[in-house]
C-alpha positions as MATLAB code, in Angstrom:
seq = 'MAVVIFDGVCNFCNSSVDLIFRFDKEAYFSFTANQNEPGRKILKEHDIDLEDVGTLYLYENGKLYDRSTAALRIAKRLSFPFFLAYPLILLPKFIRDAGYNLIARNRYKWFGKKETCRIPTPEERVRFLL';
ca = [
      -8.985    2.327  -19.143;
      -7.941   -0.644  -17.463;
      -9.529   -3.878  -16.614;
      -8.982   -6.998  -14.643;
     -11.818   -9.777  -15.517;
     -11.027  -12.001  -12.975;
     -13.724  -15.792  -12.416;
     -15.962  -13.987  -10.419;
     -17.253  -17.445   -8.191;
     -13.383  -18.065   -7.107;
     -12.736  -17.282   -3.489;
      -8.808  -16.621   -4.772;
      -9.837  -14.655   -7.307;
     -12.256  -12.979   -5.209;
      -9.744  -11.929   -2.500;
      -7.438  -10.854   -5.420;
      -9.361   -7.978   -6.553;
      -9.974   -7.036   -2.890;
      -6.020   -7.886   -2.685;
      -6.349   -4.981   -6.040;
      -8.992   -2.096   -4.156;
      -6.639   -1.758   -0.825;
      -3.311   -1.168   -3.039;
      -5.035    0.171   -6.175;
      -4.271    4.342   -4.389;
      -5.385    5.904   -7.609;
      -7.979    3.412   -8.310;
      -6.867    2.834  -12.160;
      -8.258   -0.711  -12.199;
     -12.021   -1.171  -12.923;
     -13.456   -5.016  -13.231;
     -15.945   -7.168  -14.254;
     -16.271  -10.999  -13.560;
     -15.440  -13.286  -17.307;
     -19.206  -15.054  -16.429;
     -20.834  -10.995  -16.340;
     -21.985   -9.326  -20.057;
     -18.586   -7.028  -20.095;
     -16.143   -9.318  -20.021;
     -17.875  -11.760  -22.164;
     -17.935   -9.195  -24.949;
     -13.647   -8.482  -24.192;
     -12.972  -11.632  -24.266;
     -15.348  -12.218  -27.297;
     -13.650   -9.451  -29.292;
      -9.826  -10.734  -28.566;
     -11.314  -14.384  -29.620;
     -11.145  -16.396  -26.086;
     -13.549  -19.333  -25.585;
     -15.781  -18.382  -23.237;
     -15.830  -21.449  -21.497;
     -11.787  -20.825  -19.980;
     -12.890  -19.321  -16.846;
     -10.028  -20.109  -15.331;
      -6.938  -17.178  -16.651;
      -7.437  -13.849  -15.516;
      -6.803  -11.570  -18.110;
      -6.523   -7.565  -17.636;
      -8.015   -5.163  -20.911;
      -5.276   -1.986  -21.283;
      -4.785    0.084  -23.874;
      -7.383   -2.191  -26.463;
      -4.322   -4.829  -25.630;
      -5.983   -7.891  -23.702;
      -3.258   -9.075  -21.429;
      -3.548  -13.243  -19.698;
      -2.003  -15.699  -17.176;
       0.769  -14.230  -15.995;
       1.689  -10.828  -17.982;
      -1.868   -9.675  -16.725;
      -0.882  -10.546  -12.829;
       2.873   -8.613  -13.370;
       0.588   -6.110  -15.245;
      -1.212   -5.306  -12.226;
       1.178   -5.941   -9.771;
       3.548   -3.075  -11.276;
       1.081   -0.551  -10.946;
      -0.090   -0.817   -6.769;
       1.007    0.420   -4.439;
       4.135   -1.106   -1.763;
       5.277   -4.048   -1.983;
       3.667   -5.399   -4.954;
       5.069   -3.674   -7.640;
       8.085   -5.430   -6.844;
       7.248   -8.205   -8.371;
       7.224   -6.163  -11.323;
      11.226   -7.896  -13.024;
       9.611  -11.256  -12.800;
       8.138  -10.233  -16.152;
      11.766  -10.547  -17.964;
      11.499  -14.672  -17.010;
       9.994  -16.685  -20.427;
       6.629  -16.407  -20.225;
       5.656  -20.340  -20.102;
       8.187  -20.405  -17.431;
       5.784  -17.706  -15.744;
       2.883  -19.594  -16.299;
       3.329  -22.095  -15.142;
       3.180  -21.386  -11.429;
       0.529  -19.240  -12.687;
      -1.244  -22.411  -14.285;
      -0.154  -24.391  -11.168;
      -2.408  -21.963   -8.605;
      -5.555  -21.267  -11.801;
      -5.492  -25.879  -12.337;
      -6.064  -25.694   -7.851;
      -7.866  -22.716   -6.719;
     -11.199  -24.227   -7.190;
     -10.210  -27.292   -4.663;
      -7.679  -24.732   -2.539;
      -9.602  -21.622   -2.152;
     -13.005  -23.240   -2.258;
     -15.717  -21.481   -5.068;
     -18.691  -19.660   -4.343;
     -22.040  -20.490   -5.880;
     -22.878  -17.014   -7.805;
     -20.316  -14.437   -8.912;
     -20.110  -11.796   -6.938;
     -21.209   -9.114   -5.843;
     -19.799   -5.462   -5.287;
     -20.896   -3.826   -2.272;
     -21.672   -0.061   -3.015;
     -18.293    0.580   -2.509;
     -16.809   -1.062   -5.093;
     -19.896   -0.547   -7.550;
     -18.589    3.062   -9.190;
     -15.376    0.610  -10.756;
     -17.455   -2.480  -11.255;
     -18.478   -3.116  -15.089;
     -21.595   -4.880  -14.495;
];
């Protein structure tokens, strides 16, 4: 099982979830917002600060990946052209995460924010941990 844990009020993060839905042809990923109990439980089990909503996480095979590593591991499982980004994993994490952190710090300013967490559509519900 692989679970994408994202900021449920971030417009950029929600658009990213939409993209994953569209290009995850095998329906490999499940989703939860880091503000929801399933996401909080996973993060707590890995000693992650529950107030750190600015980070994308991927929980896969009992391991928790964050930031650019999570994004690239997600991209690896998506259809063309996104899996082509995976070789960027060869760059040192501090370099990859610098770009990631720039977007994370400015995501609300650049893309906006919702008042409440994303509510999955009926089609999406089956893949959301609520």
